[in-house]
mmCIF file of C-alpha atoms and ligand atoms in Angstrom:
data_model
loop_
_atom_site.group_PDB
_atom_site.id
_atom_site.type_symbol
_atom_site.label_atom_id
_atom_site.label_comp_id
_atom_site.label_asym_id
_atom_site.label_seq_id
_atom_site.Cartn_x
_atom_site.Cartn_y
_atom_site.Cartn_z
ATOM 1 C CA MET A 1 4.321 -61.082 -11.782
ATOM 2 C CA PHE A 2 5.689 -64.445 -10.742
ATOM 3 C CA LYS A 3 6.760 -65.185 -14.323
ATOM 4 C CA ILE A 4 8.620 -61.905 -14.602
ATOM 5 C CA SER A 5 10.661 -62.396 -11.441
ATOM 6 C CA ALA A 6 11.464 -65.993 -12.430
ATOM 7 C CA ALA A 7 12.755 -64.731 -15.778
ATOM 8 C CA PHE A 8 14.923 -62.151 -14.023
ATOM 9 C CA ALA A 9 16.314 -64.786 -11.699
ATOM 10 C CA THR A 10 17.279 -66.949 -14.686
ATOM 11 C CA LEU A 11 18.888 -63.998 -16.430
ATOM 12 C CA ALA A 12 20.865 -63.146 -13.305
ATOM 13 C CA ALA A 13 22.043 -66.762 -12.999
ATOM 14 C CA LEU A 14 23.150 -66.876 -16.635
ATOM 15 C CA THR A 15 24.948 -63.550 -16.321
ATOM 16 C CA GLN A 16 26.852 -64.802 -13.313
ATOM 17 C CA VAL A 17 27.897 -68.010 -15.086
ATOM 18 C CA SER A 18 29.303 -66.079 -18.048
ATOM 19 C CA LEU A 19 31.214 -63.758 -15.705
ATOM 20 C CA VAL A 20 32.593 -66.713 -13.794
ATOM 21 C CA THR A 21 34.094 -68.187 -16.942
ATOM 22 C CA ALA A 22 35.740 -64.929 -18.077
ATOM 23 C CA HIS A 23 37.212 -63.536 -14.862
ATOM 24 C CA GLY A 24 37.026 -64.002 -11.080
ATOM 25 C CA GLY A 25 39.196 -63.848 -8.011
ATOM 26 C CA VAL A 26 40.361 -65.598 -4.853
ATOM 27 C CA LEU A 27 37.368 -67.555 -3.545
ATOM 28 C CA SER A 28 38.925 -69.355 -0.566
ATOM 29 C CA TYR A 29 42.136 -69.862 1.389
ATOM 30 C CA ASN A 30 43.997 -72.427 3.385
ATOM 31 C CA ILE A 31 45.913 -70.551 6.070
ATOM 32 C CA ALA A 32 48.185 -72.471 8.431
ATOM 33 C CA GLY A 33 46.149 -75.600 7.678
ATOM 34 C CA THR A 34 42.660 -74.119 8.156
ATOM 35 C CA THR A 35 40.221 -73.474 5.306
ATOM 36 C CA TYR A 36 38.520 -70.067 5.069
ATOM 37 C CA ASN A 37 35.888 -69.046 2.553
ATOM 38 C CA GLY A 38 36.136 -65.607 1.001
ATOM 39 C CA PHE A 39 33.493 -62.961 0.413
ATOM 40 C CA VAL A 40 30.917 -63.992 -2.184
ATOM 41 C CA PRO A 41 30.562 -61.301 -4.878
ATOM 42 C CA TYR A 42 27.125 -60.787 -6.446
ATOM 43 C CA ASN A 43 25.498 -61.763 -3.137
ATOM 44 C CA THR A 44 24.445 -59.046 -0.743
ATOM 45 C CA PRO A 45 27.185 -58.108 1.728
ATOM 46 C CA VAL A 46 24.536 -58.054 4.452
ATOM 47 C CA GLY A 47 25.180 -60.940 6.799
ATOM 48 C CA GLN A 48 28.355 -62.124 5.070
ATOM 49 C CA SER A 49 31.182 -62.841 7.495
ATOM 50 C CA SER A 50 34.550 -63.725 6.083
ATOM 51 C CA ILE A 51 38.224 -62.895 6.426
ATOM 52 C CA GLN A 52 38.094 -61.213 3.023
ATOM 53 C CA ARG A 53 37.263 -57.576 2.249
ATOM 54 C CA GLU A 54 34.150 -57.079 0.176
ATOM 55 C CA TRP A 55 34.614 -57.204 -3.593
ATOM 56 C CA ASP A 56 31.628 -56.808 -5.847
ATOM 57 C CA THR A 57 32.516 -58.002 -9.313
ATOM 58 C CA TYR A 58 34.590 -60.644 -11.063
ATOM 59 C CA ASP A 59 35.613 -58.045 -13.634
ATOM 60 C CA PRO A 60 39.183 -56.738 -13.616
ATOM 61 C CA ILE A 61 40.268 -53.211 -12.815
ATOM 62 C CA GLN A 62 41.952 -51.818 -15.941
ATOM 63 C CA ASP A 63 43.288 -48.504 -14.636
ATOM 64 C CA PRO A 64 46.338 -48.902 -12.338
ATOM 65 C CA THR A 65 45.385 -45.624 -10.619
ATOM 66 C CA ASP A 66 41.804 -46.734 -9.883
ATOM 67 C CA SER A 67 40.717 -45.800 -6.347
ATOM 68 C CA TYR A 68 39.886 -49.465 -5.709
ATOM 69 C CA MET A 69 43.373 -50.799 -6.599
ATOM 70 C CA SER A 70 44.076 -51.780 -2.994
ATOM 71 C CA CYS A 71 41.383 -54.371 -2.309
ATOM 72 C CA ASN A 72 39.051 -54.382 -5.353
ATOM 73 C CA THR A 73 35.648 -52.822 -5.911
ATOM 74 C CA ASN A 74 34.266 -51.658 -2.581
ATOM 75 C CA GLY A 75 37.126 -53.363 -0.732
ATOM 76 C CA ALA A 76 38.487 -49.933 0.182
ATOM 77 C CA ASN A 77 35.345 -49.287 2.180
ATOM 78 C CA LEU A 78 35.048 -50.247 5.803
ATOM 79 C CA GLY A 79 34.274 -53.881 6.182
ATOM 80 C CA SER A 80 31.497 -55.288 8.301
ATOM 81 C CA ASP A 81 31.477 -58.537 10.230
ATOM 82 C CA GLN A 82 35.114 -59.104 9.331
ATOM 83 C CA LEU A 83 36.923 -62.175 10.624
ATOM 84 C CA TYR A 84 40.624 -62.959 10.989
ATOM 85 C CA ALA A 85 42.704 -65.969 10.147
ATOM 86 C CA THR A 86 45.256 -66.472 12.895
ATOM 87 C CA ALA A 87 48.665 -67.659 11.735
ATOM 88 C CA ALA A 88 52.172 -67.610 13.121
ATOM 89 C CA SER A 89 54.773 -65.777 11.066
ATOM 90 C CA GLY A 90 56.339 -68.297 8.685
ATOM 91 C CA SER A 91 52.971 -69.990 8.083
ATOM 92 C CA THR A 92 51.777 -71.155 4.693
ATOM 93 C CA VAL A 93 48.941 -69.339 2.922
ATOM 94 C CA ILE A 94 47.287 -71.018 -0.062
ATOM 95 C CA ALA A 95 44.908 -68.878 -2.128
ATOM 96 C CA TYR A 96 42.363 -70.617 -4.392
ATOM 97 C CA TRP A 97 40.951 -68.803 -7.422
ATOM 98 C CA ASN A 98 37.957 -69.994 -9.441
ATOM 99 C CA ASN A 99 39.254 -73.153 -11.062
ATOM 100 C CA PRO A 100 40.377 -73.194 -13.832
ATOM 101 C CA TRP A 101 41.464 -69.568 -13.732
ATOM 102 C CA PRO A 102 40.903 -68.417 -17.339
ATOM 103 C CA HIS A 103 44.178 -66.550 -18.022
ATOM 104 C CA THR A 104 47.776 -67.753 -18.075
ATOM 105 C CA ILE A 105 49.789 -64.720 -19.223
ATOM 106 C CA GLY A 106 51.117 -62.253 -16.660
ATOM 107 C CA PRO A 107 52.639 -61.991 -13.207
ATOM 108 C CA ILE A 108 51.293 -62.948 -9.812
ATOM 109 C CA MET A 109 52.164 -60.815 -6.802
ATOM 110 C CA VAL A 110 51.455 -61.167 -3.084
ATOM 111 C CA TYR A 111 51.497 -58.157 -0.780
ATOM 112 C CA MET A 112 50.878 -57.548 2.920
ATOM 113 C CA ALA A 113 50.104 -54.413 4.915
ATOM 114 C CA ASN A 114 50.258 -53.796 8.645
ATOM 115 C CA CYS A 115 46.906 -52.320 9.722
ATOM 116 C CA ASN A 116 48.470 -50.767 12.856
ATOM 117 C CA GLY A 117 45.280 -51.698 14.661
ATOM 118 C CA ASP A 118 42.113 -53.524 13.644
ATOM 119 C CA CYS A 119 42.086 -54.218 9.889
ATOM 120 C CA THR A 120 38.292 -54.100 9.919
ATOM 121 C CA ASP A 121 38.499 -50.329 10.453
ATOM 122 C CA ALA A 122 41.342 -49.727 8.009
ATOM 123 C CA THR A 123 40.980 -47.697 4.831
ATOM 124 C CA THR A 124 42.970 -49.946 2.550
ATOM 125 C CA SER A 125 44.074 -47.149 0.196
ATOM 126 C CA ASP A 126 45.824 -45.468 3.166
ATOM 127 C CA LEU A 127 47.829 -48.542 4.154
ATOM 128 C CA GLU A 128 51.481 -49.107 3.282
ATOM 129 C CA TRP A 129 51.829 -52.353 1.362
ATOM 130 C CA PHE A 130 54.929 -54.477 0.941
ATOM 131 C CA LYS A 131 55.450 -57.293 -1.539
ATOM 132 C CA ILE A 132 56.287 -60.688 -0.077
ATOM 133 C CA GLU A 133 56.344 -62.693 -3.312
ATOM 134 C CA GLU A 134 56.207 -62.313 -7.075
ATOM 135 C CA ALA A 135 56.502 -64.489 -10.165
ATOM 136 C CA GLY A 136 56.683 -62.949 -13.645
ATOM 137 C CA LEU A 137 58.055 -64.489 -16.838
ATOM 138 C CA ILE A 138 59.505 -67.756 -15.548
ATOM 139 C CA SER A 139 60.863 -69.240 -18.778
ATOM 140 C CA GLY A 140 60.733 -68.651 -22.500
ATOM 141 C CA ASP A 141 59.834 -65.449 -24.271
ATOM 142 C CA GLN A 142 56.921 -63.126 -23.625
ATOM 143 C CA PRO A 143 54.390 -64.428 -26.174
ATOM 144 C CA THR A 144 55.057 -68.160 -25.722
ATOM 145 C CA GLY A 145 56.773 -68.587 -22.336
ATOM 146 C CA VAL A 146 55.610 -69.729 -18.915
ATOM 147 C CA TRP A 147 54.282 -67.021 -16.608
ATOM 148 C CA GLY A 148 53.637 -66.986 -12.873
ATOM 149 C CA MET A 149 49.924 -66.950 -13.637
ATOM 150 C CA GLY A 150 50.281 -70.062 -15.789
ATOM 151 C CA GLU A 151 52.015 -71.873 -12.926
ATOM 152 C CA MET A 152 49.148 -70.852 -10.658
ATOM 153 C CA VAL A 153 46.606 -72.299 -13.115
ATOM 154 C CA ASN A 154 48.639 -75.510 -13.421
ATOM 155 C CA ASP A 155 48.670 -75.821 -9.636
ATOM 156 C CA ASN A 156 44.882 -76.225 -9.291
ATOM 157 C CA SER A 157 44.427 -72.455 -9.786
ATOM 158 C CA SER A 158 46.098 -71.941 -6.424
ATOM 159 C CA TRP A 159 49.182 -70.177 -5.114
ATOM 160 C CA THR A 160 51.168 -71.070 -2.011
ATOM 161 C CA THR A 161 53.045 -68.365 -0.113
ATOM 162 C CA SER A 162 54.993 -68.282 3.143
ATOM 163 C CA ILE A 163 54.533 -65.375 5.516
ATOM 164 C CA PRO A 164 58.055 -64.035 6.214
ATOM 165 C CA SER A 165 59.118 -65.831 9.375
ATOM 166 C CA SER A 166 60.699 -62.732 10.929
ATOM 167 C CA LEU A 167 57.564 -60.587 10.453
ATOM 168 C CA ALA A 168 56.449 -58.815 13.624
ATOM 169 C CA ALA A 169 53.181 -59.964 15.176
ATOM 170 C CA GLY A 170 50.091 -57.851 14.508
ATOM 171 C CA ASP A 171 46.998 -57.444 12.356
ATOM 172 C CA TYR A 172 47.738 -57.489 8.646
ATOM 173 C CA PHE A 173 46.088 -57.751 5.279
ATOM 174 C CA ILE A 174 47.367 -60.201 2.721
ATOM 175 C CA ARG A 175 46.646 -59.083 -0.841
ATOM 176 C CA HIS A 176 46.846 -61.486 -3.776
ATOM 177 C CA GLU A 177 47.140 -59.806 -7.146
ATOM 178 C CA LEU A 178 47.089 -61.103 -10.705
ATOM 179 C CA LEU A 179 48.027 -58.866 -13.630
ATOM 180 C CA ALA A 180 46.707 -60.417 -16.839
ATOM 181 C CA ILE A 181 48.418 -58.999 -19.922
ATOM 182 C CA HIS A 182 47.044 -61.184 -22.714
ATOM 183 C CA GLN A 183 45.227 -58.177 -24.200
ATOM 184 C CA SER A 184 47.712 -55.748 -25.759
ATOM 185 C CA ASN A 185 48.106 -52.503 -23.811
ATOM 186 C CA VAL A 186 44.965 -53.247 -21.770
ATOM 187 C CA PRO A 187 46.151 -54.528 -18.362
ATOM 188 C CA GLN A 188 43.700 -56.453 -16.202
ATOM 189 C CA PHE A 189 44.282 -56.255 -12.440
ATOM 190 C CA TYR A 190 42.600 -58.737 -10.110
ATOM 191 C CA MET A 191 43.142 -58.411 -6.363
ATOM 192 C CA GLU A 192 41.591 -59.622 -3.124
ATOM 193 C CA CYS A 193 42.542 -58.844 0.487
ATOM 194 C CA ALA A 194 42.124 -60.973 3.598
ATOM 195 C CA GLN A 195 42.705 -60.264 7.286
ATOM 196 C CA LEU A 196 45.452 -62.093 9.159
ATOM 197 C CA LYS A 197 46.313 -62.010 12.829
ATOM 198 C CA ILE A 198 50.031 -62.777 12.800
ATOM 199 C CA THR A 199 51.445 -64.305 15.936
ATOM 200 C CA GLY A 200 54.949 -65.370 16.860
ATOM 201 C CA SER A 201 58.123 -63.802 18.139
ATOM 202 C CA GLY A 202 59.174 -62.004 14.947
ATOM 203 C CA THR A 203 60.185 -58.354 15.221
ATOM 204 C CA ALA A 204 60.912 -57.362 11.617
ATOM 205 C CA SER A 205 59.070 -54.879 9.491
ATOM 206 C CA PRO A 206 59.977 -53.553 6.048
ATOM 207 C CA SER A 207 61.764 -50.218 5.668
ATOM 208 C CA SER A 208 60.190 -47.404 3.666
ATOM 209 C CA GLU A 209 61.816 -48.328 0.352
ATOM 210 C CA TYR A 210 59.641 -51.460 0.300
ATOM 211 C CA LEU A 211 56.361 -49.690 1.115
ATOM 212 C CA VAL A 212 53.811 -48.532 -1.453
ATOM 213 C CA LYS A 213 50.207 -47.419 -1.593
ATOM 214 C CA PHE A 214 47.398 -48.578 -3.863
ATOM 215 C CA PRO A 215 46.630 -46.603 -5.893
ATOM 216 C CA GLY A 216 50.108 -45.135 -6.202
ATOM 217 C CA ALA A 217 52.400 -48.100 -6.681
ATOM 218 C CA TYR A 218 51.774 -48.529 -10.412
ATOM 219 C CA SER A 219 51.225 -46.300 -13.389
ATOM 220 C CA MET A 220 50.106 -46.950 -16.938
ATOM 221 C CA SER A 221 53.625 -46.077 -18.133
ATOM 222 C CA ASP A 222 55.242 -48.945 -16.184
ATOM 223 C CA PRO A 223 56.910 -51.253 -18.730
ATOM 224 C CA GLY A 224 55.154 -54.307 -17.315
ATOM 225 C CA VAL A 225 51.731 -52.644 -17.313
ATOM 226 C CA ASP A 226 51.406 -51.000 -20.732
ATOM 227 C CA ILE A 227 52.713 -53.900 -22.758
ATOM 228 C CA ASN A 228 52.110 -55.722 -26.030
ATOM 229 C CA ILE A 229 53.672 -59.119 -25.447
ATOM 230 C CA TYR A 230 52.895 -60.190 -29.028
ATOM 231 C CA GLY A 231 55.357 -57.573 -30.276
ATOM 232 C CA ASN A 232 58.061 -59.006 -27.975
ATOM 233 C CA SER A 233 58.962 -62.310 -29.598
ATOM 234 C CA GLY A 234 62.354 -63.389 -28.288
ATOM 235 C CA VAL A 235 62.194 -61.022 -25.284
ATOM 236 C CA THR A 236 62.876 -63.209 -22.257
ATOM 237 C CA ASN A 237 62.716 -60.574 -19.526
ATOM 238 C CA TYR A 238 59.701 -58.813 -18.062
ATOM 239 C CA THR A 239 59.590 -56.052 -15.448
ATOM 240 C CA ILE A 240 57.098 -56.893 -12.698
ATOM 241 C CA PRO A 241 55.468 -53.676 -11.445
ATOM 242 C CA GLY A 242 55.723 -52.474 -7.857
ATOM 243 C CA PRO A 243 58.491 -52.493 -5.245
ATOM 244 C CA ALA A 244 61.187 -55.083 -4.620
ATOM 245 C CA VAL A 245 60.140 -58.168 -2.646
ATOM 246 C CA TRP A 246 60.729 -57.922 1.099
ATOM 247 C CA THR A 247 61.902 -61.293 2.337
ATOM 248 C CA GLY A 248 62.062 -60.361 6.002
ATOM 249 C CA ASN A 249 65.843 -60.543 6.249
HETATM 250 C C1 NAG B 1 41.928 -77.633 -5.623
HETATM 251 O O1 NAG B 1 41.202 -76.437 -5.412
HETATM 252 C C2 NAG B 1 39.977 -76.606 -4.753
HETATM 253 C C3 NAG B 1 39.336 -75.229 -4.672
HETATM 254 O O2 NAG B 1 39.228 -74.666 -5.950
HETATM 255 C C4 NAG B 1 40.210 -77.190 -3.364
HETATM 256 O O3 NAG B 1 38.973 -77.410 -2.730
HETATM 257 C C5 NAG B 1 40.963 -78.489 -3.492
HETATM 258 O O4 NAG B 1 41.294 -78.949 -2.202
HETATM 259 C C6 NAG B 1 42.229 -78.297 -4.297
HETATM 260 N N1 NAG B 1 42.893 -79.557 -4.504
HETATM 261 C C7 NAG B 1 44.185 -79.728 -4.248
HETATM 262 C C8 NAG B 1 44.729 -81.091 -4.562
HETATM 263 O O5 NAG B 1 44.889 -78.871 -3.778
HETATM 264 C C1 NAG B 2 64.571 -56.198 -20.742
HETATM 265 O O1 NAG B 2 65.898 -55.832 -20.425
HETATM 266 C C2 NAG B 2 66.375 -54.758 -21.224
HETATM 267 C C3 NAG B 2 67.870 -54.587 -20.920
HETATM 268 O O2 NAG B 2 68.084 -54.504 -19.541
HETATM 269 C C4 NAG B 2 65.587 -53.507 -20.925
HETATM 270 O O3 NAG B 2 66.030 -52.422 -21.714
HETATM 271 C C5 NAG B 2 64.133 -53.777 -21.270
HETATM 272 O O4 NAG B 2 63.344 -52.673 -20.888
HETATM 273 C C6 NAG B 2 63.631 -55.021 -20.550
HETATM 274 N N1 NAG B 2 62.338 -55.356 -21.075
HETATM 275 C C7 NAG B 2 61.300 -55.521 -20.302
HETATM 276 C C8 NAG B 2 60.033 -55.884 -20.986
HETATM 277 O O5 NAG B 2 61.338 -55.423 -19.083
HETATM 278 CU CU1 CU B 3 39.202 -62.479 -17.260
#
């Protein structure tokens, strides 16, 4: 009996290591100078307290209309023991992925959503998300150029964002999303959400043209989603999916 459970434990450990090397997500943050650990997938959610919504697997979502597109597998469910990071509007948010993040081809996007109340109780697929930052094909052509994701990997597998300084105070999610497109016509979406209590004297909020839902914002027919970059030698543009970036102005 003891031998059998030890063997299972070893198998589970090996499985997790191989998953870690292939995929992953945002594991921690630095928000306005304070470090916050994220949820730990593969561990039981019982007793975990973090600012991040639960997510259960390092694997990507491959269907842009998946019901978990907002905050990853099980992130759409109500959270338990959720914490907040408090930050004034205009603050810096650094997200840290597993390092080195294994993919370099595709855009990075950062969204927020006003929870209009406590984010812990929010159903993330009902929220209206707005994009605060994006980086797609930065230079070169699609198969050989530099992508936002590659810059993230080069920067210690981290991404630094500023919360729009005019954003109205309130409880928000911040949602970091990677779209890996190294596999032809098989998009890989990776997203994690964390709870922010935004303070400050800002009064701005995005108008409806900037607001989207997940699922809803993307479809498989989007040019930047269903894409074979290897057939696009010499193509130096790329259409990042989703709405225009709201800068707060
Ligand atoms: C690099 O990322 C790790 C987390 O993956 C973090 O602990 C460390 O502080 C980062 N180093 C720098 C120089 O940002
Ligand atoms: C690049 O730009 C051209 C011309 O505007 C457009 O037709 C094409 O769809 C774009 N390609 C991508 C991959 O976004
Ligand atoms: Cu992967």
